[in-house]
Amino acid sequence: MVVQIVQRPQVPYFTVPPRRWVVERSLARITGHRRRVRDYERLPHHHEAMVRWSMIRITSRRLTQPQQIGNGY
């Protein structure tokens, strides 16, 4: 048995994750609308239009509601 000791690369303890969380957050918001959870549309451009309507609705609600102070918990 041969044991080889290797050093870890000099990486800081905390690294900034990729901006994947932005996409995950957007998809989570879209799936909050029941029609988007399942693919009921027959054509892809119909589904795309429904996703756009969902995002317009989400954005308009965020713009019209008063801002919360803090992290929302």
C-alpha positions as a printed Julia matrix, in Angstrom:
73×3 Matrix{Float64}:
   0.0    0.0     0.0
   1.38   3.35   -1.04
   0.19   6.45    0.8
   0.7    9.8    -0.81
   0.15  13.01    1.13
  -1.2   15.85   -0.92
  -1.79  19.44    0.07
  -5.08  21.18   -0.43
  -5.07  24.05   -2.89
  -4.75  27.45   -1.29
  -8.43  28.39   -1.53
 -10.09  30.63    1.04
 -12.65  28.99    3.3
 -15.54  30.86    1.73
 -15.99  31.07   -1.99
 -18.76  32.98   -3.67
 -21.22  30.54   -5.25
 -22.26  31.04   -8.85
 -25.38  33.08   -9.56
 -27.37  29.87   -9.91
 -29.54  30.96   -6.96
 -31.1   33.7    -9.1
 -32.43  31.13  -11.55
 -33.57  28.82   -8.75
 -35.44  31.69   -7.08
 -37.17  32.63  -10.34
 -38.21  29.05  -11.03
 -39.56  28.72   -7.5
 -41.67  31.83   -8.0
 -43.01  30.56  -11.31
 -43.99  27.19   -9.82
 -46.05  29.06   -7.25
 -48.63  29.46  -10.0
 -50.59  26.22  -10.34
 -50.83  26.24  -14.1
 -47.04  26.33  -14.42
 -46.48  23.3   -12.19
 -47.74  20.96  -14.9
 -47.32  21.46  -18.61
 -50.94  21.84  -19.72
 -50.16  23.83  -22.85
 -49.93  21.92  -26.12
 -47.53  24.28  -27.84
 -44.22  25.58  -26.45
 -44.97  29.2   -27.3
 -48.22  28.98  -25.3
 -46.24  27.78  -22.29
 -43.72  30.57  -22.82
 -46.54  33.12  -22.88
 -47.96  31.76  -19.62
 -44.53  31.99  -17.97
 -44.25  35.59  -19.14
 -47.69  36.4   -17.7
 -46.66  34.83  -14.41
 -43.48  36.9   -14.24
 -45.41  40.08  -15.15
 -47.85  39.35  -12.34
 -45.05  38.67   -9.84
 -43.14  41.8   -10.85
 -46.19  44.05  -10.75
 -47.12  42.79   -7.29
 -43.59  43.39   -6.05
 -43.63  46.94   -7.42
 -47.02  47.85   -5.96
 -46.61  46.36   -2.48
 -44.82  48.36    0.21
 -41.24  47.32    0.87
 -40.62  45.17    3.93
 -37.78  46.05    6.24
 -35.52  43.18    7.21
 -35.08  39.78    5.66
 -38.77  38.83    5.65
 -38.69  36.3     8.47
